[in-house]
Coordinates of C-alpha atoms (C1' of nucleotides) in Angstrom, one line a residue:
Chain A
X1 CA -55.0 29.5 -96.7
X2 CA -55.1 30.1 -100.2
X3 CA -52.2 31.3 -102.2
X4 CA -53.8 34.9 -103.9
X5 CA -53.7 34.4 -107.7
X6 CA -51.6 37.0 -109.7
X7 CA -54.8 38.3 -110.8
X8 CA -55.4 39.4 -107.4
X9 CA -51.7 41.0 -107.5
X10 CA -52.2 42.5 -110.5
X11 CA -55.4 44.4 -109.4
X12 CA -53.5 45.6 -106.4
X13 CA -50.8 47.0 -108.1
X14 CA -53.4 48.6 -110.8
X15 CA -55.6 50.5 -108.1
X16 CA -51.9 52.3 -106.9
X17 CA -52.0 53.9 -110.5
X18 CA -55.6 54.5 -111.3
X19 CA -56.1 56.4 -108.9
X20 CA -56.1 60.4 -109.5
X21 CA -53.1 61.6 -107.3
X22 CA -53.9 65.1 -105.9
X23 CA -50.9 67.7 -105.9
X24 CA -49.1 67.8 -102.4
X25 CA -47.5 71.0 -101.1
X26 CA -45.5 72.1 -98.0
X27 CA -46.5 75.2 -96.5
X28 CA -44.7 76.8 -93.5
X29 CA -46.0 79.4 -91.1
X30 CA -42.9 81.3 -90.1
X31 CA -43.2 82.9 -86.2
X32 CA -40.9 85.6 -85.1
X33 CA -41.0 88.4 -82.6
X34 CA -40.8 91.7 -84.3
X35 CA -39.2 94.9 -83.6
X36 CA -41.9 96.2 -81.4
X37 CA -42.5 92.7 -79.6
X38 CA -45.2 91.4 -81.6
X39 CA -45.6 87.6 -82.6
X40 CA -45.5 88.0 -86.8
X41 CA -44.9 85.4 -89.9
X42 CA -44.1 86.2 -93.1
X43 CA -46.3 86.2 -96.2
X44 CA -45.6 86.2 -99.9
X45 CA -47.3 88.5 -102.4
X46 CA -48.8 85.8 -105.2
X47 CA -47.6 86.7 -108.6
X48 CA -50.0 84.5 -110.7
X49 CA -53.2 82.6 -110.6
X50 CA -55.2 81.6 -108.5
X51 CA -55.2 84.4 -106.1
X52 CA -53.0 86.3 -108.3
X53 CA -51.8 89.8 -105.8
X54 CA -53.0 88.0 -103.1
X55 CA -50.6 87.3 -99.8
X56 CA -50.3 84.1 -98.9
X57 CA -48.0 81.5 -96.9
X58 CA -44.7 80.7 -98.0
X59 CA -44.6 76.8 -99.4
X60 CA -44.4 75.0 -102.6
X61 CA -44.9 71.8 -104.4
X62 CA -43.7 68.4 -103.1
X63 CA -40.9 67.0 -105.3
X64 CA -42.8 63.8 -105.2
X65 CA -40.4 60.1 -105.2
X66 CA -37.7 62.6 -104.4
X67 CA -38.0 64.3 -101.3
X68 CA -40.2 63.7 -97.5
X69 CA -42.6 67.0 -96.4
X70 CA -39.9 67.5 -94.2
X71 CA -37.6 68.0 -96.4
X72 CA -39.7 70.2 -99.0
X73 CA -40.6 72.0 -96.0
X74 CA -36.9 72.7 -95.2
X75 CA -36.2 73.7 -98.7
X76 CA -38.8 76.3 -99.3
X77 CA -37.6 78.1 -96.0
X78 CA -34.0 77.8 -97.4
X79 CA -35.3 79.5 -100.5
X80 CA -37.2 82.0 -98.9
X81 CA -35.1 83.0 -96.2
X82 CA -31.7 81.5 -96.9
X83 CA -32.2 79.7 -93.3
X84 CA -31.0 76.1 -92.7
X85 CA -31.2 73.7 -89.8
X86 CA -34.2 75.6 -88.2
X87 CA -37.1 74.5 -85.6
X88 CA -39.7 72.9 -88.1
X89 CA -42.3 71.1 -86.7
X90 CA -45.3 69.5 -88.9
X91 CA -48.2 71.4 -88.1
X92 CA -51.6 69.8 -90.0
X93 CA -52.6 68.6 -92.8
X94 CA -55.3 70.1 -94.8
X95 CA -56.9 68.4 -97.3
X96 CA -60.5 69.8 -98.4
X97 CA -60.7 69.0 -102.3
X98 CA -61.9 72.6 -102.9
X99 CA -59.1 74.6 -101.0
X100 CA -56.9 74.9 -104.2
X101 CA -59.5 76.1 -107.4
X102 CA -57.1 74.6 -110.0
X103 CA -56.8 71.1 -109.0
X104 CA -56.8 69.1 -105.7
X105 CA -53.6 70.2 -103.5
X106 CA -52.9 68.7 -100.2
X107 CA -50.8 71.1 -97.9
X108 CA -49.0 69.5 -95.5
X109 CA -48.7 72.8 -93.1
X110 CA -45.1 73.2 -90.8
X111 CA -44.6 75.9 -88.1
X112 CA -41.0 77.7 -87.9
X113 CA -39.6 79.7 -85.1
X114 CA -36.9 82.2 -86.0
X115 CA -35.6 84.9 -84.2
X116 CA -36.4 88.5 -86.0
X117 CA -32.6 88.9 -86.2
X118 CA -32.0 85.6 -88.2
X119 CA -34.7 86.2 -90.5
X120 CA -34.0 87.7 -93.9
X121 CA -36.2 88.0 -97.0
X122 CA -36.6 89.5 -100.4
X123 CA -38.7 92.7 -99.2
X124 CA -39.7 95.0 -101.9
X125 CA -39.0 93.6 -104.6
X126 CA -40.9 93.6 -108.0
X127 CA -41.4 90.3 -108.9
X128 CA -41.8 88.6 -105.3
X129 CA -43.1 90.7 -102.5
X130 CA -42.4 89.4 -99.1
X131 CA -43.5 90.6 -95.7
X132 CA -43.2 90.5 -92.1
X133 CA -47.0 90.9 -90.7
X134 CA -47.9 91.4 -87.2
X135 CA -50.8 89.2 -86.0
X136 CA -54.1 90.2 -84.2
X137 CA -56.1 87.3 -83.1
X138 CA -59.1 88.0 -80.8
X139 CA -62.3 86.3 -80.3
X140 CA -61.2 83.8 -83.5
X141 CA -60.7 86.1 -85.6
X142 CA -57.5 87.3 -87.1
X143 CA -56.0 90.3 -88.9
X144 CA -52.4 90.9 -90.4
X145 CA -50.8 94.0 -89.9
X146 CA -47.6 95.1 -91.9
X147 CA -47.3 99.5 -91.6
X148 CA -50.0 100.9 -93.4
X149 CA -51.4 97.6 -95.0
X150 CA -54.6 96.0 -92.8
X151 CA -55.3 92.2 -94.0
X152 CA -58.3 90.2 -92.8
X153 CA -59.1 86.6 -93.1
X154 CA -60.6 87.1 -96.5
X155 CA -57.9 88.6 -97.8
X156 CA -55.5 85.8 -97.7
X157 CA -55.5 83.3 -100.9
X158 CA -56.7 79.7 -100.4
X159 CA -57.7 78.6 -96.6
X160 CA -54.2 79.8 -95.2
X161 CA -56.4 82.2 -93.1
X162 CA -57.3 78.7 -91.2
X163 CA -53.9 77.5 -91.1
X164 CA -52.6 80.4 -89.5
X165 CA -55.1 80.2 -86.8
X166 CA -54.3 76.9 -86.2
X167 CA -50.7 77.0 -85.8
X168 CA -51.8 80.3 -83.4
X169 CA -54.0 78.0 -81.4
X170 CA -51.1 75.2 -81.5
X171 CA -48.5 77.4 -80.4
X172 CA -50.1 79.0 -77.7
X173 CA -51.3 75.5 -76.4
X174 CA -47.3 74.3 -76.3
X175 CA -45.5 77.1 -74.7
X176 CA -45.5 76.2 -71.3
X177 CA -44.5 72.6 -71.9
X178 CA -42.8 72.7 -74.9
X179 CA -39.2 74.5 -75.3
X180 CA -40.5 76.2 -78.1
X181 CA -40.1 80.1 -76.6
X182 CA -36.5 79.4 -76.4
X183 CA -36.1 79.0 -80.5
X184 CA -37.3 83.0 -80.8
X185 CA -34.8 84.2 -78.3
X186 CA -32.5 86.3 -80.3
X187 CA -29.8 84.4 -78.8
X188 CA -30.5 80.8 -77.0
X189 CA -26.9 80.8 -75.5
X190 CA -27.2 84.3 -73.6
X191 CA -30.3 85.4 -72.6
X192 CA -31.6 87.0 -69.4
X193 CA -34.7 86.2 -68.3
X194 CA -36.7 89.2 -68.8
X195 CA -36.4 88.4 -72.2
X196 CA -37.6 84.7 -72.2
X197 CA -40.5 86.0 -70.1
X198 CA -41.2 88.7 -73.5
X199 CA -41.4 85.8 -75.6
X200 CA -44.1 84.3 -73.3
X201 CA -45.9 87.3 -73.2
X202 CA -46.2 88.3 -77.0
X203 CA -47.1 84.6 -77.6
X204 CA -50.0 84.3 -74.8
X205 CA -50.9 87.4 -75.4
X206 CA -50.9 89.0 -71.6
X207 CA -49.1 90.1 -69.3
X208 CA -47.1 88.1 -66.5
X209 CA -45.9 88.6 -63.5
X210 CA -41.8 89.1 -62.7
X211 CA -41.7 87.4 -59.2
X212 CA -44.1 84.2 -60.6
X213 CA -42.4 83.9 -64.0
X214 CA -38.9 83.7 -62.1
X215 CA -39.7 80.7 -60.2
X216 CA -41.3 78.9 -62.7
X217 CA -38.3 79.8 -65.1
X218 CA -35.8 77.6 -62.2
X219 CA -38.6 75.5 -61.8
X220 CA -39.3 74.4 -65.3
X221 CA -36.2 74.7 -67.2
X222 CA -32.6 75.4 -64.7
X223 CA -33.8 72.8 -62.0
X224 CA -34.5 69.9 -65.1
X225 CA -31.5 71.0 -66.7
X226 CA -33.0 72.6 -69.8
X227 CA -31.4 76.2 -69.6
X228 CA -28.4 77.3 -67.4
X229 CA -26.7 80.4 -65.7
X230 CA -23.6 81.5 -67.4
X231 CA -22.3 82.7 -64.3
X232 CA -22.6 86.6 -66.2
X233 CA -24.4 89.6 -66.3
X234 CA -25.2 92.0 -69.2
X235 CA -25.5 96.1 -68.7
X236 CA -28.2 97.4 -70.9
X237 CA -28.5 101.3 -70.3
X238 CA -30.7 102.7 -67.8
X239 CA -31.3 99.5 -66.1
X240 CA -29.3 97.1 -63.1
X241 CA -27.6 94.3 -65.0
X242 CA -29.1 91.1 -65.9
X243 CA -27.9 87.7 -65.1
X244 CA -27.2 85.9 -68.4
X245 CA -28.4 82.1 -68.9
X246 CA -28.1 79.8 -71.6
X247 CA -30.1 76.5 -73.3
X248 CA -28.3 73.1 -72.9
Chain B
X1 CA -46.4 97.9 -110.0
X2 CA -45.7 95.6 -112.9
X3 CA -48.7 93.5 -114.3
X4 CA -47.4 90.0 -114.4
X5 CA -47.2 88.6 -118.3
X6 CA -49.3 86.2 -119.6
X7 CA -46.1 84.2 -120.0
X8 CA -45.5 84.4 -116.3
X9 CA -49.1 83.0 -115.3
X10 CA -48.9 80.0 -117.5
X11 CA -45.5 79.1 -115.7
X12 CA -47.2 79.7 -113.0
X13 CA -50.0 76.9 -113.8
X14 CA -47.6 74.4 -115.8
X15 CA -46.1 73.9 -112.5
X16 CA -49.0 72.5 -111.0
X17 CA -49.2 70.0 -113.7
X18 CA -45.4 69.3 -114.4
X19 CA -44.9 67.7 -110.7
X20 CA -44.9 64.5 -110.3
X21 CA -47.5 64.4 -107.8
X22 CA -47.5 61.5 -104.8
X23 CA -50.3 58.9 -103.8
X24 CA -51.8 59.4 -100.6
X25 CA -53.5 57.3 -98.1
X26 CA -55.3 57.4 -95.1
X27 CA -54.5 55.1 -92.4
X28 CA -56.5 54.8 -89.1
X29 CA -55.1 53.8 -85.9
X30 CA -58.4 52.2 -84.2
X31 CA -57.5 52.0 -80.5
X32 CA -59.9 50.0 -78.2
X33 CA -59.2 48.3 -74.5
X34 CA -60.1 44.8 -75.1
X35 CA -62.0 42.2 -72.4
X36 CA -58.6 42.2 -70.2
X37 CA -58.1 45.8 -70.2
X38 CA -55.5 45.9 -72.5
X39 CA -55.4 48.7 -75.0
X40 CA -55.1 47.4 -78.8
X41 CA -55.4 47.9 -82.1
X42 CA -57.1 46.4 -85.1
X43 CA -54.5 45.4 -87.8
X44 CA -55.4 43.8 -91.5
X45 CA -53.2 41.2 -93.0
X46 CA -52.5 42.3 -96.4
X47 CA -53.5 40.2 -99.7
X48 CA -51.2 41.5 -101.8
X49 CA -47.8 42.8 -102.6
X50 CA -46.0 44.9 -101.3
X51 CA -46.0 43.4 -97.7
X52 CA -48.4 40.4 -98.7
X53 CA -49.2 38.2 -95.5
X54 CA -48.2 41.2 -93.4
X55 CA -50.1 42.5 -90.8
X56 CA -50.9 46.9 -91.3
X57 CA -53.0 49.6 -90.7
X58 CA -56.5 49.8 -91.8
X59 CA -56.6 52.3 -94.5
X60 CA -56.8 53.4 -98.4
X61 CA -56.4 55.4 -101.3
X62 CA -57.7 59.3 -100.8
X63 CA -60.7 59.5 -103.8
X64 CA -58.3 62.8 -104.8
X65 CA -60.5 65.4 -106.4
X66 CA -63.6 64.5 -104.5
X67 CA -62.6 63.6 -100.5
X68 CA -61.1 65.0 -97.8
X69 CA -58.5 63.0 -96.0
X70 CA -60.9 63.2 -93.1
X71 CA -63.7 62.4 -95.4
X72 CA -61.5 59.2 -96.5
X73 CA -60.7 58.4 -93.0
X74 CA -64.0 58.4 -91.7
X75 CA -64.9 55.8 -95.5
X76 CA -62.4 53.6 -94.6
X77 CA -63.0 53.0 -90.9
X78 CA -66.8 52.6 -92.2
X79 CA -66.0 49.7 -94.4
X80 CA -63.7 48.2 -91.6
X81 CA -66.1 48.5 -89.2
X82 CA -69.3 49.7 -89.9
X83 CA -69.2 52.7 -87.7
X84 CA -70.1 56.1 -88.5
X85 CA -69.7 59.2 -87.0
X86 CA -67.1 57.9 -84.3
X87 CA -64.4 59.8 -82.4
X88 CA -61.5 60.4 -85.8
X89 CA -58.6 62.7 -85.1
X90 CA -55.7 63.6 -87.4
X91 CA -52.7 62.0 -86.2
X92 CA -49.4 63.3 -88.0
X93 CA -48.8 62.8 -91.7
X94 CA -46.1 60.3 -92.8
X95 CA -44.2 60.8 -96.4
X96 CA -41.3 59.2 -96.8
X97 CA -40.3 58.9 -100.4
X98 CA -39.3 55.3 -100.0
X99 CA -41.9 54.2 -97.1
X100 CA -43.8 52.3 -100.1
X101 CA -41.7 50.5 -102.5
X102 CA -44.2 50.9 -105.4
X103 CA -44.1 54.6 -105.5
X104 CA -44.4 57.7 -103.5
X105 CA -47.0 57.4 -100.9
X106 CA -48.0 59.5 -98.7
X107 CA -50.0 58.5 -95.3
X108 CA -52.6 60.7 -93.6
X109 CA -52.5 58.9 -90.2
X110 CA -55.4 59.0 -88.0
X111 CA -56.4 58.0 -84.6
X112 CA -60.0 56.3 -83.9
X113 CA -61.1 55.7 -80.2
X114 CA -63.8 53.1 -80.5
X115 CA -65.3 51.4 -77.3
X116 CA -64.7 47.3 -77.7
X117 CA -68.3 46.4 -77.3
X118 CA -68.6 48.6 -80.7
X119 CA -66.0 47.4 -82.4
X120 CA -66.5 44.3 -84.9
X121 CA -64.7 43.4 -88.0
X122 CA -64.0 40.6 -90.7
X123 CA -61.8 38.0 -88.3
X124 CA -60.7 34.8 -89.5
X125 CA -61.7 35.7 -93.1
X126 CA -59.9 34.0 -95.8
X127 CA -59.5 36.8 -98.3
X128 CA -59.1 39.6 -95.8
X129 CA -58.2 38.7 -92.2
X130 CA -58.6 41.4 -89.5
X131 CA -57.8 41.2 -85.5
X132 CA -56.9 42.8 -82.5
X133 CA -53.8 43.0 -80.9
X134 CA -52.9 44.1 -77.5
X135 CA -49.9 46.6 -77.6
X136 CA -46.9 46.0 -75.4
X137 CA -45.3 49.5 -75.8
X138 CA -42.0 49.5 -73.3
X139 CA -38.7 51.6 -74.0
X140 CA -39.6 52.2 -77.1
X141 CA -39.9 49.1 -78.3
X142 CA -43.4 48.1 -79.8
X143 CA -44.7 44.7 -79.9
X144 CA -48.4 42.9 -80.7
X145 CA -49.7 39.7 -79.6
X146 CA -53.1 38.7 -80.8
X147 CA -53.6 34.9 -79.5
X148 CA -50.6 32.9 -79.8
X149 CA -49.4 35.4 -82.7
X150 CA -46.5 37.7 -81.3
X151 CA -45.4 40.7 -83.7
X152 CA -42.7 42.7 -83.9
X153 CA -41.7 45.8 -85.2
X154 CA -40.3 44.6 -88.1
X155 CA -43.0 42.2 -89.0
X156 CA -45.4 45.3 -89.5
X157 CA -45.9 46.5 -93.3
X158 CA -44.3 49.8 -94.6
X159 CA -43.1 52.0 -91.3
X160 CA -46.7 51.4 -89.7
X161 CA -44.5 50.6 -86.3
X162 CA -43.7 53.6 -86.7
X163 CA -47.1 55.2 -87.1
X164 CA -48.5 53.5 -84.2
X165 CA -45.5 54.4 -81.7
X166 CA -46.4 57.9 -82.6
X167 CA -49.8 57.4 -82.0
X168 CA -49.4 55.9 -78.7
X169 CA -47.3 58.2 -77.7
X170 CA -50.1 61.2 -78.5
X171 CA -52.9 59.1 -76.8
X172 CA -50.5 58.7 -73.8
X173 CA -50.2 62.3 -73.7
X174 CA -53.5 63.8 -74.5
X175 CA -55.5 61.8 -72.1
X176 CA -55.3 64.3 -69.1
X177 CA -56.5 67.4 -70.8
X178 CA -58.6 65.8 -73.6
X179 CA -61.7 64.1 -73.2
X180 CA -60.4 60.8 -74.9
X181 CA -60.8 58.4 -72.5
X182 CA -64.7 58.9 -72.4
X183 CA -64.7 57.4 -76.2
X184 CA -63.3 54.4 -74.9
X185 CA -66.3 54.0 -72.4
X186 CA -68.8 51.1 -73.5
X187 CA -71.4 53.3 -72.2
X188 CA -70.7 57.5 -72.5
X189 CA -73.9 57.9 -70.8
X190 CA -74.1 55.2 -67.9
X191 CA -70.5 54.4 -66.4
X192 CA -69.2 54.5 -62.6
X193 CA -66.0 56.4 -61.8
X194 CA -63.9 53.3 -61.7
X195 CA -64.7 51.8 -65.5
X196 CA -63.3 55.5 -66.4
X197 CA -59.9 54.6 -64.1
X198 CA -59.0 51.4 -65.6
X199 CA -59.3 53.7 -69.1
X200 CA -56.9 56.1 -67.7
X201 CA -54.7 53.0 -66.2
X202 CA -54.8 50.9 -69.2
X203 CA -53.6 54.3 -71.3
X204 CA -51.0 55.5 -69.2
X205 CA -50.0 51.9 -68.4
X206 CA -50.0 52.4 -64.3
X207 CA -52.3 51.7 -61.6
X208 CA -53.2 54.8 -59.8
X209 CA -55.1 56.0 -56.4
X210 CA -58.5 55.6 -56.0
X211 CA -59.2 58.2 -53.7
X212 CA -57.1 60.9 -56.1
X213 CA -59.2 60.1 -59.1
X214 CA -62.1 60.7 -57.7
X215 CA -61.1 64.0 -56.5
X216 CA -59.8 64.8 -59.8
X217 CA -62.9 63.1 -61.7
X218 CA -64.9 65.5 -59.9
X219 CA -62.5 68.9 -59.4
X220 CA -61.5 68.2 -63.9
X221 CA -65.6 66.7 -65.4
X222 CA -68.3 67.2 -62.9
X223 CA -67.3 70.6 -61.9
X224 CA -66.4 72.1 -65.2
X225 CA -70.0 70.7 -66.5
X226 CA -67.8 67.8 -68.6
X227 CA -69.8 65.2 -66.9
X228 CA -72.3 64.5 -64.3
X229 CA -73.7 62.4 -61.8
X230 CA -77.2 60.6 -63.1
X231 CA -78.4 60.0 -59.4
X232 CA -78.4 56.5 -60.0
X233 CA -76.7 53.4 -59.3
X234 CA -76.0 50.2 -60.7
X235 CA -74.9 46.8 -59.1
X236 CA -72.5 44.5 -60.4
X237 CA -72.1 40.8 -58.6
X238 CA -70.0 40.9 -55.9
X239 CA -69.7 44.3 -54.8
X240 CA -71.3 47.7 -53.5
X241 CA -73.5 49.6 -55.8
X242 CA -71.7 52.2 -57.7
X243 CA -72.7 55.7 -58.6
X244 CA -73.4 56.3 -62.5
X245 CA -72.0 59.2 -64.5
X246 CA -73.0 60.3 -68.0
X247 CA -71.1 62.7 -69.8
X248 CA -72.5 65.6 -71.6
Chain C
dC1 C1' -36.4 112.4 -58.8
dC2 C1' -38.2 109.0 -62.3
dA3 C1' -39.2 105.0 -65.3
dA4 C1' -37.6 100.2 -66.5
dA5 C1' -35.7 96.5 -65.8
dA6 C1' -33.6 92.9 -62.0
dG7 C1' -34.3 90.3 -58.1
dT8 C1' -36.7 89.5 -53.0
dG9 C1' -40.3 87.6 -50.0
dT10 C1' -44.7 86.2 -48.5
dT11 C1' -49.5 84.6 -48.8
dC12 C1' -53.4 82.2 -50.3
dA13 C1' -55.7 79.1 -52.7
dT14 C1' -56.0 74.8 -55.5
dA15 C1' -52.9 71.0 -57.3
dA16 C1' -50.6 66.2 -57.0
dT17 C1' -49.5 62.6 -54.2
dA18 C1' -49.7 59.0 -50.8
dC19 C1' -51.5 56.7 -47.1
dA20 C1' -54.7 54.8 -43.7
dC21 C1' -59.4 53.5 -43.0
dC22 C1' -64.6 51.9 -43.5
dC23 C1' -68.8 50.0 -46.5
dA24 C1' -70.8 47.0 -49.6
dT25 C1' -71.2 42.1 -51.5
dG26 C1' -70.7 37.3 -53.2
dC27 C1' -68.6 33.0 -52.5
Chain D
dG1 C1' -63.4 35.4 -43.9
dC2 C1' -61.7 37.1 -47.9
dA3 C1' -61.6 39.1 -52.3
dT4 C1' -63.1 43.1 -54.7
dG5 C1' -64.5 47.6 -55.6
dG6 C1' -67.4 51.3 -53.8
dG7 C1' -66.0 55.3 -50.9
dT8 C1' -64.5 59.2 -47.3
dG9 C1' -61.1 61.8 -44.9
dT10 C1' -56.8 63.7 -43.9
dA11 C1' -51.6 65.4 -43.8
dT12 C1' -47.5 66.2 -47.0
dT13 C1' -46.0 68.8 -50.9
dA14 C1' -45.7 71.5 -55.4
dT15 C1' -48.1 74.8 -58.2
dG16 C1' -50.0 79.2 -59.6
dA17 C1' -51.8 83.8 -59.0
dA18 C1' -51.7 88.0 -56.5
dC19 C1' -49.3 91.4 -54.6
dA20 C1' -45.3 94.3 -51.6
dC21 C1' -41.6 95.9 -51.6
dT22 C1' -35.8 96.9 -53.0
dT23 C1' -32.1 97.6 -56.2
dT24 C1' -29.4 99.8 -60.2
dT25 C1' -29.0 102.9 -63.5
dG26 C1' -29.6 105.9 -67.1
dG27 C1' -31.5 110.6 -68.0

DNA sequence: CCAAAAGTGTTCATAATACACCCATGC
DNA sequence: GCATGGGTGTATTATGAACACTTTTGG
């Protein structure tokens, strides 16, 4: 076996610095279920070019050499919402060289699931406008609604419409066999079966049968130890007291 | 609404060039089922530092500003194996800042599924040694075997053991509801049910019941139009002729 | 009473799983 | 004969979906 030459080593090293490097951002799709039980996400109005005044996903440049994309995403989520230790999963990496007009910017996208009650953000602020948009996604077409403001796919900055659609499809695909739905409960330690059912219905955008949902809940979650009964009930106005459950 | 100042725009632009940029590679887990029906993958022995002489995943630096990670992965796959238009899916992005001792190198990992008969590579070459390693993955521990050479996780370059384990788990998770298994057939246009069953058994590392596998095959693939009967049979030595099917 | 949620029961079709058994071919 | 693959049938149980019905509570 030949001992590789010093020159060979040098070339190997040289390659690393020779190549142009792309910029890398971590962008986050922050999903929640709003007051009207609609699947929603947080968007930020851009203050600068490119796509000035357009709505975009929260995110920012990775601190190269100092943090992983996971850390960058967690940092951005904290800066945007004040939330630490959230449910944050890598979604997909988007890397078309023309997706940002400035330079090649690769986006490592993350999905965060945050209950509405824990989600606070700078809204109506002059410098940085942040808003929750309800998601309408049918027949492959996305539109986003916040009060009187409706956005079509084309109005979003960069390729963020594509990223959001990817995130919705992944969320829908995961909901039946991953414990994602629990992350959107206002309280993981005291919830009713109906509250969990509402989250499933919101994400899948269908209505589900009560009896069948209960059976599924006991089979998939209680019997497997993912959730368990608190042995307590909660009384709400206008209806029968409901049994409470908690995640383990 | 205030018109953002020029200074603000400048700062926005400035940020892009101010940040250190990481290097980005596309690395590929090339899976195949070898002659002995073992799940295998292709590794390259590194010729230069770091991890000189260690075994690593094929891959290379992204041509920033000119290609997407998908394109870079396809290019690397072609350079390594001569294969174009292969089944290539993005797996996950690995970005720990210390995963490469030189500098921050982010790896966008891809999985390729190639039938053994179509997989050729430079083997035994002095400058660049490439080999197929059979995968043994049990109880969360990975080991790779090529003839008399056995590699433990720690002997692999970079964090490639972690990447490989992620790829195996994803492949196993996808096999039942994605048409991945078909990609590993020697011929997608003329295969027997038994050949497909062997690929399932290889990936899931279990043995499956013949009758039940047939029922699943007709339900999930033939009845849904994913595969269909060729109306022909193939005679092999020592056994009854088998009906042939093809993918659509 | 009514609306809305909480909760129980039954039925039917389809799945997954286990297993017993026969067919065809070459050594 | 026997090993290997090719192929059929049957029984059991689990799951998914549809639906009918009762209970509790506030307005």
